[in-house]
DNA sequence: CTGAAAGCGCTAACAA
DNA sequence: TTGTTAGCGCTTTCAG
């Protein structure tokens, strides 16, 4: 691999001149510049990214840390982050936090292989985040509330969302509302569940343990939990699934058992994934402002990077998407 | 940020000793080692990744280049690549090729910020791939056939898949088979279409231009193309969609128009995305061996990296997933 | 076992 | 405008 030294030699100029010419500095004469460029072309010279990073101690890259590179992605969110990064002339790379303490993600953070990071990976420990963040390495956290000097929070109000969903069901006359929960250790799940409880309490309803099943946030889990509920004999009049994936699994289980949604039971999901409007019946759900959140997160990062000061925490709210899977309760109350 | 120099000074040893101790070299006494480790702890020392990369000119990372970080992902494929990378003790990072010649991906390739790459990004030009690949930087290409010394191909036989799908329809009595194509410049689309044509020709059927519409590989496109077909007045007896996304859009269009699938028209997709079995009716489709392909690609990369020689090109075959969206033709032939 | 010293390839202050 | 030079932080000979 040719180095800048070779280029300088071939072009017959000094190392620094070659460097300047190559990076388009205006103080080299255009004649010299073209000589250098030509030499570079001849040698098929490519600058070594690491040497540059080392020297400048800036990478012009931000990292997006995800639990699992293979999704299920918050694709809208990622898209908006990507757009903002591109607009600001930064590169965006994604890495996974799978693999525990030796994960690529943790290494990335510790070794500061980017100028900042956006975190969407609940399995990265708080301490790692607090330790690695700093004035030269701001971090935006989107998956938990966590405050520290160089950490900024961008969250979506899940408690509010859970409340809204449950409230909607109650207002439609449902008094038996099941909750199919996501992973027990998930902060998001916790929030949605709290919202559910609040709506229940407000309506003077009691939570029934038989109507709280776990689906682990996956389709299969929602399917199994629903099957189990069906086998139990009595059905609630409505079920609030902790996310759309589970709700879709639930829809399938109901269909297989000849139970009509929303005639026999109302279903509401959470997330408004793309798929939600395509399933049968189209899924009523809670939409999270994903693009807004992603774009806000990225903007914040760049603001911090450019020395502006920002609020420590931002909370966005959800929106109800009324479709066909939830209707009025048929039972007398 | 503390450097290894500071650590050495605090521990009262030479720079190199600190380096050895930190990287677990066996020639430092355990007493010295713990002294160094303690100093590092006190200073909250983190090694600088770039300096290491620069010195060793190896990153222990492979790059996965995707058209768009926000998917639609080949998540199974990515998952298997991820697993193999992890097993081999390598890090995997993903980056997007959005942004043309200045995309993060192209920069990554040119500046060799990884030890090798897997490409799933048709918008990266052949020349870039050929230029950047080399003995120290093998590339596995999964989105087009492209051969060169340090390029390896892992492809799925799309022509065969297109042929199989169409053939299946024809064997079920359909003689009017429409093809909803993906992006015109997509190599995958081209292949599937060729397979479609071959099956048609073999059955003595002619392609009809009114039954070849474009849906650009997206759901919305499939929906629109189908609407257009419906508006045309006469319907084909079956339609082969270039991918599942478009097929799902098509299903929605048929449903909205009160056209029953598969009673009035048979539908077949391509890809077998997760969603395929959840839509209504469950989608008959062509499954690509994504996990196998991903895992093969990653293995190949590591084999090349460790100096073994491999074949230049691998071709995997598809599999038919019979579900409910395609049935026997109702019309007399 | 330890320490001094030579770079990896590049940028940027400084000098000419 | 161009050239000289001093590192960025680390690994790794090579002598002690």
XYZ file of C-alpha atoms (C1' of nucleotides) in Angstrom:
698
model
C 0.000 0.000 0.000
C 1.379 3.329 -1.011
C 1.708 5.928 1.708
C 1.679 9.657 1.507
C 5.454 9.504 1.667
C 5.594 7.643 -1.617
C 3.258 10.139 -3.162
C 5.377 13.052 -1.983
C 8.504 11.432 -3.303
C 7.012 10.656 -6.682
C 5.592 14.150 -6.960
C 8.918 15.583 -5.859
C 7.483 17.619 -3.000
C 7.658 17.518 0.754
C 5.513 15.259 2.831
C 3.479 18.088 4.239
C 2.888 19.619 0.866
C 1.470 16.334 -0.298
C -0.702 16.183 2.767
C -1.984 19.688 2.155
C -2.594 19.073 -1.489
C -4.447 15.881 -0.790
C -6.731 17.467 1.724
C -7.447 20.410 -0.493
C -5.732 23.067 1.571
C -5.759 26.317 -0.320
C -2.176 27.301 0.202
C -0.648 24.885 -2.295
C -0.420 26.150 -5.822
C -2.711 24.449 -8.224
C 0.279 23.289 -10.208
C 1.749 21.524 -7.215
C -1.613 20.157 -6.296
C -2.184 18.524 -9.627
C 1.319 17.080 -9.558
C 0.541 15.491 -6.210
C -2.877 14.300 -7.261
C -1.409 12.727 -10.339
C 1.228 10.934 -8.300
C -1.437 9.713 -5.923
C -3.457 8.411 -8.799
C -0.498 6.631 -10.282
C 0.328 4.932 -7.022
C -3.312 4.216 -6.322
C -2.781 5.916 -3.029
C -5.433 5.652 -0.319
C -5.122 7.504 2.903
C -4.910 5.389 5.981
C -7.943 6.114 8.060
C -6.404 5.051 11.331
C -3.404 7.260 11.076
C -5.728 10.127 10.419
C -7.948 9.319 13.352
C -4.984 8.896 15.621
C -3.544 12.212 14.636
C -6.716 14.174 14.738
C -8.303 12.246 17.528
C -11.582 12.737 15.788
C -13.328 10.255 13.617
C -16.187 12.166 12.098
C -18.312 9.197 12.889
C -21.060 8.540 15.321
C -21.987 5.113 16.519
C -25.414 3.655 16.830
C -25.398 0.903 19.397
C -28.104 -1.697 18.998
C -28.845 -4.821 20.944
C -28.927 -6.930 17.898
C -27.811 -5.862 14.476
C -30.359 -8.124 12.905
C -33.282 -6.215 14.297
C -36.283 -6.083 14.843
C -35.257 -2.622 14.040
C -36.706 0.635 14.832
C -36.134 1.322 11.232
C -37.778 4.713 11.124
C -35.682 5.807 14.015
C -32.515 4.572 12.432
C -33.433 6.209 9.195
C -33.863 9.576 10.782
C -30.605 9.275 12.678
C -28.929 8.362 9.445
C -30.341 11.353 7.666
C -29.261 13.809 10.287
C -25.795 12.304 10.424
C -25.446 12.527 6.669
C -26.631 16.116 6.646
C -24.037 17.022 9.229
C -21.320 15.402 7.206
C -20.817 12.642 9.710
C -20.624 8.941 9.132
C -22.856 6.594 11.001
C -21.953 3.087 11.862
C -23.961 0.550 13.730
C -22.711 -2.071 16.057
C -24.188 -4.710 18.190
C -24.049 -5.111 21.908
C -24.434 -8.844 21.734
C -21.633 -10.643 23.464
C -21.813 -9.095 26.911
C -18.893 -7.199 28.323
C -16.698 -7.989 25.363
C -19.221 -6.977 22.820
C -18.215 -4.882 19.901
C -20.377 -2.138 21.290
C -18.633 -1.964 24.630
C -15.255 -2.022 22.968
C -16.392 0.745 20.687
C -17.430 2.873 23.589
C -14.356 2.192 25.661
C -11.928 2.735 22.856
C -13.816 5.760 21.615
C -13.903 4.690 18.056
C -16.429 7.340 17.265
C -17.115 10.924 18.280
C -20.326 10.108 20.073
C -22.960 7.448 20.373
C -26.659 6.829 20.411
C -27.705 3.923 22.576
C -30.598 1.614 21.941
C -29.326 -1.405 23.748
C -30.752 -2.121 27.162
C -28.173 -4.805 27.796
C -25.354 -2.304 28.079
C -24.825 -1.516 31.710
C -25.345 1.935 33.121
C -21.823 2.128 34.482
C -20.295 1.497 31.091
C -22.271 4.371 29.700
C -21.427 6.714 32.522
C -17.757 5.813 32.454
C -17.294 6.127 28.744
C -19.199 9.326 28.201
C -17.289 12.545 28.475
C -16.918 15.999 27.004
C -15.220 14.498 23.992
C -17.692 11.693 23.750
C -21.320 12.582 24.305
C -23.867 9.820 24.473
C -27.580 9.979 23.837
C -29.512 7.253 25.587
C -32.862 6.217 24.262
C -33.614 3.061 26.144
C -33.668 4.082 29.798
C -33.606 7.157 31.951
C -30.046 7.751 32.986
C -28.498 11.032 33.830
C -24.942 12.117 34.109
C -22.937 15.028 32.919
C -22.370 13.998 29.326
C -25.355 11.770 28.925
C -28.529 13.032 27.366
C -31.835 11.245 27.489
C -34.343 11.015 24.682
C -37.288 8.940 25.761
C -40.800 8.228 24.721
C -43.370 8.300 27.460
C -44.309 4.662 27.758
C -46.340 5.099 30.896
C -48.520 7.570 29.088
C -48.796 5.189 26.146
C -49.824 2.268 28.316
C -52.307 4.467 30.053
C -53.766 5.739 26.807
C -54.189 2.260 25.398
C -55.846 0.892 28.485
C -57.975 3.956 28.933
C -59.225 3.640 25.372
C -60.297 0.086 26.024
C -62.029 1.046 29.258
C -63.829 3.911 27.599
C -65.132 1.428 25.086
C -66.800 -0.452 27.854
C -64.212 -3.116 28.508
C -63.809 -3.975 32.134
C -61.751 -7.109 31.769
C -58.516 -6.007 30.188
C -55.610 -8.421 29.996
C -52.010 -7.305 29.663
C -49.523 -9.398 27.780
C -46.181 -8.218 28.963
C -42.809 -8.022 27.283
C -39.525 -9.081 28.802
C -39.733 -8.726 32.547
C -36.508 -6.802 32.783
C -37.424 -4.362 30.071
C -37.803 -0.798 31.132
C -40.241 -0.160 28.308
C -42.370 -3.012 29.427
C -42.344 -1.753 32.953
C -43.555 1.661 31.864
C -46.347 0.369 29.712
C -47.470 -1.863 32.490
C -47.500 1.010 34.950
C -49.673 2.982 32.588
C -51.993 0.023 32.308
C -52.265 -0.192 36.064
C -52.937 3.495 36.414
C -55.779 3.392 33.917
C -57.208 0.360 35.652
C -56.994 1.974 39.059
C -58.502 5.179 37.818
C -61.515 3.242 36.570
C -61.776 1.399 39.838
C -60.753 -1.863 38.219
C -58.565 -4.490 39.824
C -55.708 -6.168 38.078
C -56.323 -9.869 37.752
C -53.277 -12.039 37.785
C -54.777 -14.578 35.416
C -54.873 -11.816 32.853
C -51.328 -10.933 33.039
C -49.233 -13.190 30.883
C -45.789 -12.854 29.471
C -44.926 -12.848 25.792
C -41.367 -11.623 25.917
C -41.966 -9.041 23.182
C -41.875 -11.649 20.413
C -44.580 -12.817 18.097
C -44.310 -16.395 19.204
C -44.613 -15.275 22.814
C -47.785 -13.346 22.100
C -49.139 -16.350 20.293
C -48.383 -18.706 23.162
C -49.681 -16.376 25.839
C -52.899 -15.971 23.922
C -53.309 -19.695 23.410
C -52.847 -20.139 27.106
C -55.463 -17.544 27.844
C -57.850 -19.266 25.479
C -57.240 -22.593 27.142
C -57.990 -21.105 30.518
C -61.624 -21.014 29.516
C -62.718 -17.486 30.207
C -61.559 -14.724 27.961
C -61.110 -11.082 28.912
C -63.091 -8.699 26.802
C -59.972 -6.898 25.651
C -56.272 -7.481 25.630
C -53.475 -4.965 25.588
C -50.288 -6.420 24.193
C -47.020 -4.847 25.244
C -46.009 -4.527 21.613
C -47.322 -5.117 18.122
C -45.267 -8.214 17.502
C -46.984 -9.967 20.352
C -50.350 -8.602 19.317
C -49.860 -10.077 15.875
C -49.025 -13.438 17.387
C -52.175 -13.048 19.477
C -54.280 -12.265 16.440
C -53.087 -15.476 14.897
C -53.950 -17.482 18.001
C -57.436 -16.003 18.137
C -58.004 -16.709 14.506
C -56.930 -20.299 14.866
C -59.395 -20.746 17.693
C -62.248 -19.187 15.780
C -62.418 -16.214 18.088
C -63.277 -13.061 16.246
C -61.387 -9.833 16.758
C -62.840 -7.357 17.586
C -66.257 -8.988 17.914
C -65.374 -11.459 20.618
C -62.354 -9.726 21.980
C -60.683 -6.393 21.380
C -56.969 -6.216 20.783
C -54.623 -3.296 21.069
C -50.900 -3.285 20.424
C -48.020 -0.926 20.983
C -45.427 0.527 18.588
C -47.323 0.859 15.342
C -44.865 -1.178 13.373
C -45.291 -1.011 9.616
C -46.970 -4.321 9.609
C -49.732 -3.269 11.969
C -51.998 -1.932 9.297
C -51.583 -4.971 7.138
C -52.675 -7.661 9.521
C -56.237 -8.802 9.742
C -57.961 -6.979 11.293
C -55.739 -3.918 11.077
C -54.250 -3.404 14.486
C -55.248 -0.556 16.741
C -52.082 0.476 18.455
C -49.987 3.141 20.102
C -47.599 4.926 17.844
C -44.251 6.038 19.090
C -42.748 9.088 17.441
C -39.758 7.174 16.197
C -38.556 9.464 13.463
C -38.848 12.446 15.714
C -36.984 10.657 18.469
C -34.181 9.551 16.178
C -33.787 12.870 14.587
C -33.835 14.632 17.929
C -31.219 12.274 19.307
C -28.903 12.896 16.403
C -29.376 16.640 16.459
C -28.641 16.713 20.149
C -25.449 14.803 19.644
C -24.239 17.266 17.068
C -25.194 20.182 19.224
C -23.145 18.852 22.088
C -20.294 18.074 19.744
C -20.300 21.655 18.587
C -20.185 22.888 22.136
C -23.760 24.012 22.578
C -25.454 23.076 25.761
C -28.693 21.171 25.736
C -31.278 19.988 28.192
C -30.465 16.747 29.904
C -33.636 14.959 29.151
C -36.342 14.979 26.538
C -39.639 13.196 26.724
C -41.787 12.589 23.680
C -45.359 11.450 23.731
C -47.232 8.726 21.965
C -50.224 8.814 19.725
C -53.194 6.494 19.408
C -53.734 4.793 16.074
C -57.312 3.686 15.867
C -57.795 0.844 13.471
C -60.093 -2.148 13.512
C -58.868 -4.557 16.144
C -60.456 -2.873 19.119
C -64.148 -2.081 19.430
C -66.922 -1.569 21.919
C -67.443 -4.161 24.572
C -70.368 -6.487 23.955
C -70.878 -7.516 27.540
C -73.171 -5.804 29.939
C -71.348 -3.894 32.573
C -7.364 10.699 28.896
C -4.613 8.704 30.459
C -2.157 7.050 28.108
C -0.025 4.012 28.592
C 2.827 6.349 29.329
C 1.059 7.679 32.396
C 0.352 4.176 33.518
C 3.992 3.189 33.166
C 5.105 6.241 35.037
C 2.697 5.710 37.897
C 3.607 2.054 38.116
C 7.262 2.952 37.974
C 8.074 0.718 35.023
C 9.089 1.209 31.433
C 6.601 1.883 28.711
C 7.052 -1.471 27.100
C 6.660 -3.291 30.353
C 3.355 -1.607 30.840
C 2.329 -2.552 27.326
C 3.274 -6.168 27.926
C 1.545 -6.300 31.262
C -1.590 -4.787 29.838
C -1.796 -7.223 27.007
C -1.091 -10.195 29.209
C 2.302 -11.121 27.842
C 3.825 -13.853 29.939
C 7.268 -12.394 30.400
C 6.339 -9.823 33.007
C 6.393 -10.991 36.593
C 3.025 -11.223 38.180
C 4.111 -8.673 40.733
C 4.930 -6.153 38.068
C 1.797 -6.982 36.222
C -0.441 -6.272 39.165
C 1.400 -3.040 39.831
C 0.695 -1.969 36.277
C -2.885 -3.113 36.357
C -3.453 -1.218 39.560
C -1.991 1.931 38.084
C -4.189 1.531 35.038
C -7.204 1.142 37.242
C -6.351 4.214 39.229
C -5.932 6.308 36.142
C -8.992 4.823 34.540
C -6.783 4.021 31.598
C -8.362 2.880 28.333
C -6.254 1.855 25.427
C -6.612 3.954 22.345
C -8.079 1.795 19.650
C -6.717 3.817 16.779
C -3.151 3.719 17.918
C -3.461 -0.010 18.203
C -4.981 -0.389 14.777
C -2.375 1.837 13.257
C 0.460 -0.077 14.793
C -0.864 -3.518 14.101
C -2.579 -2.662 10.875
C -5.312 -5.052 11.808
C -8.639 -4.187 13.284
C -10.151 -7.505 14.222
C -13.314 -6.218 12.720
C -15.264 -7.070 9.652
C -17.656 -4.717 8.000
C -21.095 -5.457 6.742
C -22.055 -3.015 4.069
C -25.755 -2.465 3.595
C -27.641 -0.185 1.276
C -29.654 1.249 4.055
C -29.006 0.741 7.721
C -32.671 1.003 8.421
C -33.534 -2.129 6.540
C -35.601 -3.849 5.207
C -33.083 -6.187 6.601
C -32.146 -9.593 5.731
C -32.197 -10.144 9.407
C -31.563 -13.854 9.371
C -28.599 -13.317 7.156
C -27.192 -10.624 9.362
C -27.759 -12.740 12.395
C -25.777 -15.608 11.015
C -22.932 -13.357 9.945
C -22.934 -11.891 13.408
C -22.752 -15.275 15.023
C -19.871 -16.471 12.937
C -17.982 -13.252 13.524
C -18.484 -13.518 17.250
C -17.361 -17.127 17.251
C -14.193 -16.180 15.466
C -13.485 -13.458 17.955
C -14.073 -10.705 15.439
C -16.192 -7.639 15.764
C -18.826 -6.856 13.229
C -19.915 -3.400 12.354
C -22.496 -2.338 9.860
C -22.464 0.685 7.712
C -24.617 2.171 5.083
C -23.833 2.864 1.487
C -26.311 5.685 1.282
C -24.731 8.886 0.135
C -23.149 7.789 -3.113
C -19.422 8.046 -3.631
C -18.903 9.698 -0.296
C -20.914 7.221 1.643
C -19.629 5.869 4.868
C -19.406 2.503 3.209
C -17.152 3.628 0.413
C -14.933 5.468 2.841
C -14.779 2.391 4.973
C -13.684 0.286 2.074
C -11.159 2.750 0.761
C -9.619 3.491 4.103
C -9.661 -0.144 5.073
C -11.204 0.386 8.421
C -11.840 -3.302 8.782
C -10.094 -6.532 7.905
C -12.624 -7.566 5.344
C -16.151 -6.875 4.196
C -19.384 -8.481 3.220
C -21.357 -6.545 0.671
C -25.090 -6.358 0.399
C -25.394 -3.020 -1.264
C -26.100 -2.995 -4.976
C -25.475 0.708 -5.181
C -21.769 0.310 -4.573
C -20.018 0.272 -7.894
C -18.109 -2.751 -9.126
C -14.908 -0.782 -9.556
C -14.883 0.337 -5.971
C -15.126 -3.247 -4.887
C -12.442 -4.457 -7.224
C -10.097 -1.626 -6.352
C -10.447 -1.912 -2.640
C -10.240 -5.646 -2.314
C -6.832 -7.156 -1.864
C -4.895 -9.880 -0.089
C -5.175 -7.911 3.127
C -8.784 -7.045 2.550
C -10.972 -9.819 1.185
C -14.528 -9.010 0.201
C -17.481 -11.320 -0.066
C -20.121 -10.063 -2.429
C -23.673 -11.236 -2.037
C -25.612 -8.943 -4.276
C -24.211 -9.515 -7.733
C -21.869 -11.818 -9.583
C -18.493 -10.185 -9.661
C -15.200 -11.930 -9.849
C -11.729 -10.751 -9.192
C -8.768 -12.078 -7.324
C -9.771 -11.192 -3.801
C -13.497 -11.100 -4.310
C -15.622 -14.082 -3.480
C -19.204 -14.511 -4.531
C -21.978 -15.981 -2.444
C -25.214 -15.876 -4.357
C -28.638 -17.368 -4.260
C -29.961 -18.676 -7.529
C -32.688 -16.185 -8.295
C -33.305 -17.442 -11.794
C -34.048 -20.844 -10.407
C -36.322 -19.282 -7.801
C -38.260 -17.283 -10.356
C -38.564 -20.359 -12.495
C -39.781 -22.495 -9.599
C -42.414 -19.987 -8.587
C -43.760 -19.560 -12.078
C -43.586 -23.238 -12.807
C -45.620 -23.944 -9.692
C -48.312 -21.595 -10.837
C -48.362 -23.105 -14.312
C -48.590 -26.609 -12.936
C -51.607 -25.509 -11.001
C -53.319 -24.668 -14.212
C -52.628 -20.975 -14.405
C -51.916 -19.733 -17.877
C -52.167 -16.028 -17.249
C -49.381 -15.248 -14.879
C -48.494 -11.653 -14.168
C -45.094 -10.548 -12.905
C -44.778 -7.576 -10.619
C -41.184 -6.569 -10.888
C -38.825 -4.974 -8.416
C -36.473 -2.119 -9.179
C -35.550 -2.216 -12.808
C -31.863 -1.972 -12.133
C -31.841 -4.705 -9.541
C -29.865 -7.751 -10.398
C -32.101 -9.890 -8.209
C -35.133 -8.653 -10.009
C -33.555 -9.405 -13.330
C -32.825 -12.963 -12.307
C -36.289 -13.667 -10.996
C -37.749 -12.249 -14.129
C -35.554 -14.411 -16.304
C -36.729 -17.459 -14.393
C -40.282 -16.343 -14.905
C -39.730 -16.019 -18.626
C -38.088 -19.415 -18.852
C -40.995 -21.128 -17.138
C -43.415 -19.304 -19.383
C -41.516 -20.243 -22.504
C -41.205 -23.836 -21.454
C -44.956 -24.035 -21.103
C -45.458 -22.423 -24.463
C -46.880 -19.294 -22.885
C -46.247 -15.764 -24.071
C -45.354 -12.916 -21.824
C -48.012 -10.227 -21.916
C -46.829 -6.719 -21.387
C -50.021 -5.678 -19.648
C -49.152 -8.210 -17.004
C -45.801 -6.923 -16.238
C -45.931 -4.048 -13.811
C -43.372 -2.504 -11.585
C -43.581 -2.295 -7.825
C -40.053 -1.289 -6.999
C -39.707 -3.966 -4.314
C -41.778 -2.004 -1.815
C -45.149 -2.745 -0.307
C -46.686 0.437 -1.584
C -45.405 -0.381 -5.064
C -47.006 -3.799 -4.996
C -50.200 -2.235 -3.798
C -50.253 0.339 -6.556
C -49.304 -2.080 -9.287
C -52.074 -4.387 -8.182
C -54.637 -1.595 -8.058
C -53.632 -0.680 -11.551
C -54.038 -4.244 -12.690
C -57.478 -4.353 -11.142
C -58.485 -1.136 -12.823
C -57.415 -2.513 -16.172
C -60.481 -4.709 -16.059
C -59.182 -8.182 -16.750
C -57.236 -9.987 -14.117
C -54.593 -12.644 -14.652
C -55.327 -15.912 -12.904
C -52.118 -15.702 -10.899
C -49.516 -13.133 -10.042
C -45.898 -13.615 -9.143
C -44.547 -10.741 -7.119
C -40.822 -10.100 -7.227
C -40.731 -10.079 -3.441
C -42.946 -10.619 -0.430
C -43.229 -6.972 0.432
C -44.883 -6.255 -2.887
C -47.019 -9.377 -2.576
C -48.293 -8.159 0.754
C -49.162 -4.814 -0.750
C -50.928 -6.736 -3.506
C -52.890 -8.803 -1.035
C -54.140 -5.626 0.527
C -55.197 -4.207 -2.824
C -57.074 -7.396 -3.697
C -58.793 -7.422 -0.366
C -59.899 -3.844 -0.717
C -61.414 -4.643 -4.071
C -63.235 -7.683 -2.792
C -61.133 -10.030 -4.870
C -60.462 -13.261 -3.074
C -57.023 -14.792 -2.876
C -56.586 -17.582 -3.820
C -60.112 -18.139 -5.108
C -60.160 -15.403 -7.683
C -56.465 -14.992 -8.138
C -53.404 -16.845 -6.915
C -50.514 -14.951 -5.424
C -46.940 -15.998 -4.929
C -44.170 -13.970 -3.396
C -40.421 -14.204 -3.072
C -38.149 -14.141 -0.025
C -40.234 -15.742 2.700
C -39.918 -12.844 5.046
C -41.067 -13.526 8.583
C -44.289 -11.755 7.940
C -45.273 -13.998 5.078
C -46.960 -16.596 7.182
C -48.901 -14.033 9.169
C -50.682 -12.250 6.395
C -54.081 -13.298 5.221
C -54.037 -15.634 3.463
C -50.591 -16.917 4.426
C -48.309 -16.222 1.534
C -46.936 -18.941 -0.686
C -43.442 -17.862 -1.509
C -39.883 -18.745 -2.388
C -37.535 -19.049 0.516
C -33.958 -17.979 0.202
C -31.435 -19.758 2.386
C -30.464 -16.583 4.173
C -28.882 -17.998 7.268
C -26.861 -20.409 5.246
C -25.757 -17.681 2.903
C -24.738 -15.352 5.718
C -22.907 -17.962 7.599
C -21.140 -19.165 4.482
C -20.114 -15.634 3.607
C -18.630 -15.034 7.022
C -16.846 -18.360 7.133
C -15.350 -17.712 3.756
C -14.066 -14.368 4.861
C -12.327 -15.893 7.845
C -10.891 -18.641 5.756
C -9.357 -16.163 3.372
C -8.141 -14.075 6.274
C -6.359 -17.095 7.669
C -4.710 -17.760 4.353
C -6.755 -20.685 3.149
C -7.851 -20.640 -0.417
C -11.484 -20.938 -1.320
C -13.609 -21.272 -4.419
C -14.395 -18.032 -6.126
C -18.104 -18.429 -6.294
C -20.853 -20.195 -4.413
C -24.409 -20.615 -5.545
C -27.181 -21.585 -3.155
C -30.636 -22.677 -4.162
C -34.099 -21.632 -3.115
C -36.944 -23.581 -1.664
C -40.677 -23.389 -2.259
C -42.867 -22.543 0.722
C -46.371 -23.671 -0.028
C -48.952 -21.802 1.955
C -52.436 -20.639 1.150
C -52.191 -17.746 -1.255
C -51.788 -19.786 -4.415
C -54.153 -22.497 -5.535
C -55.468 -24.285 -8.590
C -56.712 -22.238 -11.474
C -60.482 -22.020 -11.739
C -60.616 -21.198 -15.402
C -60.866 -23.741 -18.156
C -57.711 -24.103 -20.115
C 12.522 -10.091 32.942
C 12.975 -4.961 31.791
C 14.049 -0.622 29.289
C 15.364 2.299 25.293
C 14.153 3.297 20.918
C 12.203 2.800 16.363
C 8.501 3.539 13.888
C 3.006 2.691 12.054
C 0.961 6.999 8.446
C -0.585 11.097 9.074
C -1.382 16.253 10.465
C -0.050 20.776 11.705
C 2.889 24.066 13.912
C 6.757 26.428 12.623
C 10.436 27.902 9.786
C 12.193 29.165 5.482
C 3.833 28.803 -1.048
C 6.729 24.950 0.480
C 9.695 22.093 3.547
C 11.203 20.447 8.312
C 9.928 18.400 12.179
C 7.545 16.889 16.195
C 4.510 14.069 17.769
C -0.665 11.216 18.112
C -0.488 6.263 21.510
C 0.821 2.108 20.867
C 3.587 -2.376 19.807
C 7.716 -4.615 19.312
C 12.376 -5.494 18.321
C 16.838 -5.486 20.474
C 20.049 -4.897 24.169
C 20.796 -5.033 28.732
